[in-house]
Coordinates of C-alpha atoms and ligand atoms in Angstrom, one line a residue:
X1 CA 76.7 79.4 74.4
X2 CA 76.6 80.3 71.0
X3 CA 73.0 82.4 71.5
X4 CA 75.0 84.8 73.9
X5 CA 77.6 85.6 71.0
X6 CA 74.3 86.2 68.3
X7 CA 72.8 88.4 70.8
X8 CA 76.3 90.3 70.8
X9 CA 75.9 90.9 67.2
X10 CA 72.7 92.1 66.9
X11 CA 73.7 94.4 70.0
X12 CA 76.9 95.9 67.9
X13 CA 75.0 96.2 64.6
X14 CA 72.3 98.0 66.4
X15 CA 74.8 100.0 68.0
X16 CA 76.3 100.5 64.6
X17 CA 73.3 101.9 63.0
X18 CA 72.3 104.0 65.8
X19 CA 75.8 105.4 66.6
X20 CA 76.7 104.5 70.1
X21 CA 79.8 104.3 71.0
X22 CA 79.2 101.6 74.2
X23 CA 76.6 99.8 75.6
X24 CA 76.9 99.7 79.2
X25 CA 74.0 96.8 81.3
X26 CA 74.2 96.5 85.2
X27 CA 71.1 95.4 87.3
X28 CA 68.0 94.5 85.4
X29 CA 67.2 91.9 82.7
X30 CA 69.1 93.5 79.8
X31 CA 72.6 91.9 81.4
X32 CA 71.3 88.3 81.7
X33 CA 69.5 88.4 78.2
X34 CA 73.3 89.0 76.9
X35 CA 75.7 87.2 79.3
X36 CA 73.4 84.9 81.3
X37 CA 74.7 86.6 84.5
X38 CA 72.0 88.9 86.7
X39 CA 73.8 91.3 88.3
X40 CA 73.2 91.4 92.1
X41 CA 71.6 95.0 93.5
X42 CA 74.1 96.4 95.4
X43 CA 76.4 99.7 96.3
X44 CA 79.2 97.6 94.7
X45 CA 78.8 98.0 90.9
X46 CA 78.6 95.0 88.6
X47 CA 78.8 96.5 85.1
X48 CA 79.3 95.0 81.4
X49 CA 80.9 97.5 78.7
X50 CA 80.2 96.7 75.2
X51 CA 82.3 98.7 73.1
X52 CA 81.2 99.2 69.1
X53 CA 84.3 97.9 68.3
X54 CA 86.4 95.9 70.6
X55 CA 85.7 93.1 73.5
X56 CA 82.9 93.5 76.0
X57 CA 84.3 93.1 79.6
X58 CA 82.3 92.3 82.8
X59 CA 83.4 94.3 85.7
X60 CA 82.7 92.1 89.2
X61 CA 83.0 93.0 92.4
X62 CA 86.3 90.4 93.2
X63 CA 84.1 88.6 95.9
X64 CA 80.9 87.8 93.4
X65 CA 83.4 86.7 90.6
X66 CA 82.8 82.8 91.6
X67 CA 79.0 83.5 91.0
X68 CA 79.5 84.5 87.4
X69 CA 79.3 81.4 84.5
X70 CA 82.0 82.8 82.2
X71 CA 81.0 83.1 78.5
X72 CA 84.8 83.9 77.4
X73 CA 83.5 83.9 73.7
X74 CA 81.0 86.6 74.6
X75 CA 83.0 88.8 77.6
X76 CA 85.8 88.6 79.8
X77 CA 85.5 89.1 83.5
X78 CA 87.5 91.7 85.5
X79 CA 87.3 91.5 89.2
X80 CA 87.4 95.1 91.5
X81 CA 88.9 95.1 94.7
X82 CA 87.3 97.0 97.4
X83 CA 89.6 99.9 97.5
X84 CA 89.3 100.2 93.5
X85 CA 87.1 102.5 91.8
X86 CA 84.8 100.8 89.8
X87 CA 83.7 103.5 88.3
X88 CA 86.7 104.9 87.1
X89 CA 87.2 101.1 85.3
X90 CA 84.4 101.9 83.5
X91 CA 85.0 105.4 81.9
X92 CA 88.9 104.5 81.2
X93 CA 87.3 101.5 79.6
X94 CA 84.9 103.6 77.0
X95 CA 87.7 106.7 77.1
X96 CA 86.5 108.8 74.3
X97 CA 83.0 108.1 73.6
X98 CA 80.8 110.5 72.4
X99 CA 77.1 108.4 72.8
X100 CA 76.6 105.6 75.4
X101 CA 73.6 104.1 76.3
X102 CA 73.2 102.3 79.6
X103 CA 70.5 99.5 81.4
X104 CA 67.4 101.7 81.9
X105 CA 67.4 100.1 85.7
X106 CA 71.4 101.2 86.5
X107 CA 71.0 102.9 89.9
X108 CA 71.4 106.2 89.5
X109 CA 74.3 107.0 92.0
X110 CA 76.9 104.8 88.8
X111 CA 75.4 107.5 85.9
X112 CA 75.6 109.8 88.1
X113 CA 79.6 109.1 88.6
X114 CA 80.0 108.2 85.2
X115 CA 78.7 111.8 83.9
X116 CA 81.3 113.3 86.2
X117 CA 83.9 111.3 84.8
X118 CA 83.0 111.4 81.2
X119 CA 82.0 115.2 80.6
X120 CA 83.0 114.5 76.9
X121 CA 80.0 111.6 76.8
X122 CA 76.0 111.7 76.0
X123 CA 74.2 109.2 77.6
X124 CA 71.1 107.3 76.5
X125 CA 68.8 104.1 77.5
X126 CA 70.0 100.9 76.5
X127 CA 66.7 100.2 76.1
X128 CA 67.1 101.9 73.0
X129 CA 69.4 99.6 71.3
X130 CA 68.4 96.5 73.3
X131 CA 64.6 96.4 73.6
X132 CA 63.6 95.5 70.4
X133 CA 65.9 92.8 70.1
X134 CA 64.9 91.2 73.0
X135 CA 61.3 91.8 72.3
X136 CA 61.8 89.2 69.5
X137 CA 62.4 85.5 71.1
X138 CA 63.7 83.1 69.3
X139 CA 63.2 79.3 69.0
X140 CA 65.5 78.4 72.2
X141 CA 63.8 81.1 74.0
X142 CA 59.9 80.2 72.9
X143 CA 61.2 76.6 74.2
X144 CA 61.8 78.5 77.9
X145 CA 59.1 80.2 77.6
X146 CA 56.8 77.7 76.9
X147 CA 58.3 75.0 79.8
X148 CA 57.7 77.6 81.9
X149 CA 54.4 78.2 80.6
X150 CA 53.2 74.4 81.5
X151 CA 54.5 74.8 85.0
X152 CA 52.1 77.1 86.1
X153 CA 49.0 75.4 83.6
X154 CA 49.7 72.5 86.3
X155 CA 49.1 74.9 89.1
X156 CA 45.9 76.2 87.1
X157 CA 44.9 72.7 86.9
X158 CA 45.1 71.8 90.5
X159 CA 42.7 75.1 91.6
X160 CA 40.3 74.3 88.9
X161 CA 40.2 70.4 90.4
X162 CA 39.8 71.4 94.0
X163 CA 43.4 70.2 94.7
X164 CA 44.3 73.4 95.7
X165 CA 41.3 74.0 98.3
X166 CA 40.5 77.3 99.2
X167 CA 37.2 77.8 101.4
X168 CA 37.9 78.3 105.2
X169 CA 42.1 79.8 104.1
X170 CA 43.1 83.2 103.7
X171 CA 44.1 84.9 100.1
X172 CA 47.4 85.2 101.7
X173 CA 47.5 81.5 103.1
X174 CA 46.6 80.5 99.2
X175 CA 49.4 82.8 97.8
X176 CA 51.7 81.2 100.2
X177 CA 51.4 77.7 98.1
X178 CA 51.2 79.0 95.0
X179 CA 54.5 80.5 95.3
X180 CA 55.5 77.0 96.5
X181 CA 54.3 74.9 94.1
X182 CA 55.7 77.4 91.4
X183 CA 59.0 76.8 93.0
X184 CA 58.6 73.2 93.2
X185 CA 57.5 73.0 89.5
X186 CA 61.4 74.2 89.0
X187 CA 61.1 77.8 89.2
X188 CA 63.9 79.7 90.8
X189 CA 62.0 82.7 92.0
X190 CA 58.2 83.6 92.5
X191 CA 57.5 87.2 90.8
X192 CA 53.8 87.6 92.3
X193 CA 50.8 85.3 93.4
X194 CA 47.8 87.6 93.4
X195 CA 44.7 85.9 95.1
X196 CA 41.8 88.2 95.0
X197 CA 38.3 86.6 96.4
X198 CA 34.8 88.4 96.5
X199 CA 34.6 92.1 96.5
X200 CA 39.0 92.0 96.7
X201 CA 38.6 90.4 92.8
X202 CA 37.2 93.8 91.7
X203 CA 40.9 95.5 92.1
X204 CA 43.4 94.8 89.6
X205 CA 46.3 94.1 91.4
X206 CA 44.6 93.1 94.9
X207 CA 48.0 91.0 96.4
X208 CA 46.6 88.9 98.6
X209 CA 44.9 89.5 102.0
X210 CA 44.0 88.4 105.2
X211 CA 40.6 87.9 104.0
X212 CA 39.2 84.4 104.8
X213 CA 37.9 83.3 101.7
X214 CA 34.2 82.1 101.7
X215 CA 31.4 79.6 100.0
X216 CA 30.2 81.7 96.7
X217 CA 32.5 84.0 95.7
X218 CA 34.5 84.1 92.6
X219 CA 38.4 83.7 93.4
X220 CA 41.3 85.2 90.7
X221 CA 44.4 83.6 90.6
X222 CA 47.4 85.5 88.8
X223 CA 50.8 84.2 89.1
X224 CA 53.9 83.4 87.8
X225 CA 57.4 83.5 88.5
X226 CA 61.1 83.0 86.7
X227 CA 62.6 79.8 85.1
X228 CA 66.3 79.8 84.7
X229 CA 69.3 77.1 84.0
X230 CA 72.8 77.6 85.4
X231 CA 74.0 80.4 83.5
X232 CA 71.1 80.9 81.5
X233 CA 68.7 84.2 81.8
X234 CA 65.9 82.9 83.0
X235 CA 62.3 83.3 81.4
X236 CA 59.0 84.1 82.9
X237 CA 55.6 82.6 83.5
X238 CA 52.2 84.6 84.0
X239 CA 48.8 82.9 84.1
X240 CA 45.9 84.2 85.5
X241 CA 42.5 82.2 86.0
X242 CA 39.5 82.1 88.2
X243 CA 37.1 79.5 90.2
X244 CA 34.2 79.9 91.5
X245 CA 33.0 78.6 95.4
X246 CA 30.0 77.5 94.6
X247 CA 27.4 77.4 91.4
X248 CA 28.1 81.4 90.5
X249 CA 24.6 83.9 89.7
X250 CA 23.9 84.4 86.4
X251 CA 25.7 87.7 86.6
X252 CA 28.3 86.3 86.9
X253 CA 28.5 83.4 84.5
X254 CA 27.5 86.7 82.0
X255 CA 30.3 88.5 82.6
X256 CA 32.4 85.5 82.7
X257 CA 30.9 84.3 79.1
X258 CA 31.6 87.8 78.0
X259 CA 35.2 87.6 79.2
X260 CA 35.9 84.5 77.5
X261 CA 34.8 85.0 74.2
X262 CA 36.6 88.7 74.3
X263 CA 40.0 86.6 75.2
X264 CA 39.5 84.1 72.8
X265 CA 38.6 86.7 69.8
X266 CA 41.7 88.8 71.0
X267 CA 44.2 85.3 71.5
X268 CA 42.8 84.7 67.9
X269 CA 43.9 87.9 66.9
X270 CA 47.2 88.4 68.0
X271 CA 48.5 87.9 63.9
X272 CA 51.9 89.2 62.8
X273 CA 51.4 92.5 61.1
X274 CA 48.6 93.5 63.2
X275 CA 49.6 96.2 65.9
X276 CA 49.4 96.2 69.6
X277 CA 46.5 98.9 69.1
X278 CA 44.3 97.0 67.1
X279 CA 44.8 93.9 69.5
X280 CA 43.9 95.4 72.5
X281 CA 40.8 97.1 70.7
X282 CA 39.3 93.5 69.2
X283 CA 39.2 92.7 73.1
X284 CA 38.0 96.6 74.1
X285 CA 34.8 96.1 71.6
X286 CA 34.2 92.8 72.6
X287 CA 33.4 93.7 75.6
X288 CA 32.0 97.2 75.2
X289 CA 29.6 95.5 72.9
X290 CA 29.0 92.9 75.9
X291 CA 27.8 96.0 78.1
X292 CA 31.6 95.6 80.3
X293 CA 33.6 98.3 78.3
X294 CA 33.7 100.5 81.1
X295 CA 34.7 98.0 83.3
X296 CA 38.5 97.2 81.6
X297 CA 40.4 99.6 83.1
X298 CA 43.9 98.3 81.5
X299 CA 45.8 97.7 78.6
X300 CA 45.4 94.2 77.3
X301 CA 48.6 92.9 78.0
X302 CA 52.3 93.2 78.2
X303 CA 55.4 91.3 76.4
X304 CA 56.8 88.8 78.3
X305 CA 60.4 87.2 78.5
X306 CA 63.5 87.4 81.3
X307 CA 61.4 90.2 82.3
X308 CA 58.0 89.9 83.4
X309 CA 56.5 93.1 81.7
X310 CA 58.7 94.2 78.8
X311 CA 58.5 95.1 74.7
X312 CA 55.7 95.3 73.2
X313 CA 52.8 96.1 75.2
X314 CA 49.5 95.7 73.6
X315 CA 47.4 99.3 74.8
X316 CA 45.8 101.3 72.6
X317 CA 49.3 103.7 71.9
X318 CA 51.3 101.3 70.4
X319 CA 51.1 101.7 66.6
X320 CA 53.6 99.3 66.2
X321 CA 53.2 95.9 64.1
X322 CA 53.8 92.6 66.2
X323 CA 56.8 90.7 64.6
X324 CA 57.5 86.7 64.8
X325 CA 58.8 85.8 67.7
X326 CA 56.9 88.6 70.0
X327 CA 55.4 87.2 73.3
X328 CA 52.8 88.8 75.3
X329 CA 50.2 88.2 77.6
X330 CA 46.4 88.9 76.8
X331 CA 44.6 89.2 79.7
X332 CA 41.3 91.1 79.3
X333 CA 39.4 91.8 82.9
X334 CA 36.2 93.2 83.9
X335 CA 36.4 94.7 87.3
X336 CA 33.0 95.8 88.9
X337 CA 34.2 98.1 91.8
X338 CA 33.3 96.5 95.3
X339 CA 31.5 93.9 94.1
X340 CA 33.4 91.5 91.9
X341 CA 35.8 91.1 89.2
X342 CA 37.7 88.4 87.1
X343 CA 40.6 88.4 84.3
X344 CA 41.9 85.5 81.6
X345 CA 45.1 85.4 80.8
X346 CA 47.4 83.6 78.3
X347 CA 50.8 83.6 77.3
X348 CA 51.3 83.7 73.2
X349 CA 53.7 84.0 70.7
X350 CA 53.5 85.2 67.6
X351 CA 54.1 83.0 64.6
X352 CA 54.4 83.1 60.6
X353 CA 51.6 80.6 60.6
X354 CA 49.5 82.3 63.6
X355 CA 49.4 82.5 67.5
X356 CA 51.2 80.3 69.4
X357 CA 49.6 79.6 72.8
X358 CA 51.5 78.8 75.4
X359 CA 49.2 78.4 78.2
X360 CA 47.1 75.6 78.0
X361 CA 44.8 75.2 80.9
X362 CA 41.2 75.0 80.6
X363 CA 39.6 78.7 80.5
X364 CA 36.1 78.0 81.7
X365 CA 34.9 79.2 85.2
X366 CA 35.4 76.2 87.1
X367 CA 33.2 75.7 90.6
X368 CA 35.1 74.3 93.3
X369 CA 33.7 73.0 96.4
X370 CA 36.1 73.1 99.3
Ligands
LIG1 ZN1 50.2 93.5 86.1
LIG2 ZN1 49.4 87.9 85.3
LIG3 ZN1 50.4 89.4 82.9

């Protein structure tokens, strides 16, 4: 796939600029982003070494080798045997470099080795050299991003519509058939299905209890999972919306107004050139004006892509522009402690000619009867 052997480029001209010798990606979302392969977690190392100059290789433990799609125009596979050293592959592999970077989310006992084998060898985060690049999506990706996207809208639907019913079953019980219909909307893997009712909505990232849920209460919904073709990374999904059990107090429907208009300035906002900071503060003063600034205890949102929370994050210490082709969430929440609580959440991209939003279900506090 010709988008694998782009992505190599960028990753050697990166390297190039920033003078590392080899990039080296093992568990985490860095590898798939590259190769389309995730590497499984295990004591057996699965490692890819991109040299500055020269082929990237893929080292396999011999018995997972069927499970990788091979990309031969981007790496070539060599499969360990279990008396070999994978380690020592590695190091004669990048024999001589002075910097290396490698995945932020390697386990710790490979670097560790590695160190010992390459005295004569700095190491730094891959992050370095690969974040940014993957914090900009392009079209192909937007296109994952966005089927993804519509998956869970459906899901968002079927709560708002009472299809989905909820009085009389337990937060967990609920969670249970989100992460089913996520799957059946073609998903491969559920990442989280927070249900939070009544006083449990007031905490962030309540999972989901054993808590019957009741008539009257308000009921957040957060969920998403990861959306991948055969030897493709896959992409993510994140929505979060809430329904009410009944006709909700005016409180409520206050803080809920205030919510709303807070995401909607902030979705609005999200313009190329502008920086995370000044994002998340069109949201912040929104609501502090609203009387709820004390209330939003997090940063407004996170970038999205084959990981669920990556590059850039839109909190008030990131001075950093938003470029075409960043995607984030913004998801502004008030959270009243043991009372009640609700968040919005949308998935957008940034474009030349503004945000692109990629969720599409209705925002409004729906009130559910069953
Ligand atoms: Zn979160
Ligand atoms: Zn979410
Ligand atoms: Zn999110």
């Amino acid at each position: 796939m010709s988008v694998f052997v782009d992505r190599l480029d960028r990753v050697r001209a990166t390297m190039t600029e920033q003078g590392v010798d080899a990039t080296l990606l093992s568990v985490g979302a860095d590898l798939p982003w590259l190769t389309g392969y995730e590497a499984t977690p295990l004591e057996r190392l699965t490692m890819l070494v991109v040299p500055r100059d020269g082929d990237a290789v893929m080292f396999v433990p011999e018995l997972e080798v069927p499970r990788v799609h091979p990309h031969p125009e981007v790496f070539s596979i060599v499969g360990w045997s279990e008396t070999e050293d994978p380690v020592a592959l590695v190091a004669k592999q990048i024999a001589g470099a002075r910097r290396a970077v490698i995945g932020d989310t390697t386990w710790a006992r490979f670097l560790v080795d590695l160190i010992g084998q390459l005295p004569g060898t700095t190491f730094g985060r891959a992050s370095e050299v690969v974040g940014s690049l993957r914090a900009v999506k392009d079209a192909h990706e937007v296109d994952c991003l966005r089927v993804a996207a519509h998956v869970v809208d459906a899901i968002a639907h079927e709560l708002q519509t009472g299809a989905i019913p909820l009085i009389g079953r337990t937060e967990a019980d609920v969670s249970a058939e989100l992460g089913r219909r996520i799957i059946d909307g073609g998903h491969h893997r559920v990442n989280f299905a927070i249900v939070a009712s009544g006083p449990n909505s007031a905490s962030p990232h309540h999972h989901a209890s054993d808590k019957v849920i009741g008539p009257d209460e308000v009921v957040l919904c957060d969920f998403g999972g990861t959306m991948s073709a055969p030897g493709e990374p896959g992409y993510c999904s994140d929505i979060t919306r809430c329904v009410y059990t009944g006709e909700p107090p005016t409180e409520f429907t206050a803080l809920y107004d205030a919510l709303f208009a807070a995401q909607g300035k902030a979705r609005l906002g999200a313009l190329v050139g502008h920086t995370g900071a000044e994002v998340d503060g069109i949201a912040r003063d929104g609501l502090t004006e609203a009387g709820y600034g004390e209330y939003f205890i997090h940063r407004l949102g996170h970038g999205i892509g084959v990981e669920e929370h990556e590059d850039p994050y839109l909190v008030a210490s990131n001075h950093e522009a938003i470029e075409v082709g960043n995607a984030f969430s913004i998801e502004p929440g008030i959270y009243v402690p043991h009372t009640w609580g609700a968040r919005l959440e949308d998935i957008v991209v940034a474009a030349a000619d503004g945000p692109d939003v990629l969720n599409q279900a209705a925002r409004e506090l729906f009130v559910v009867e069953a």
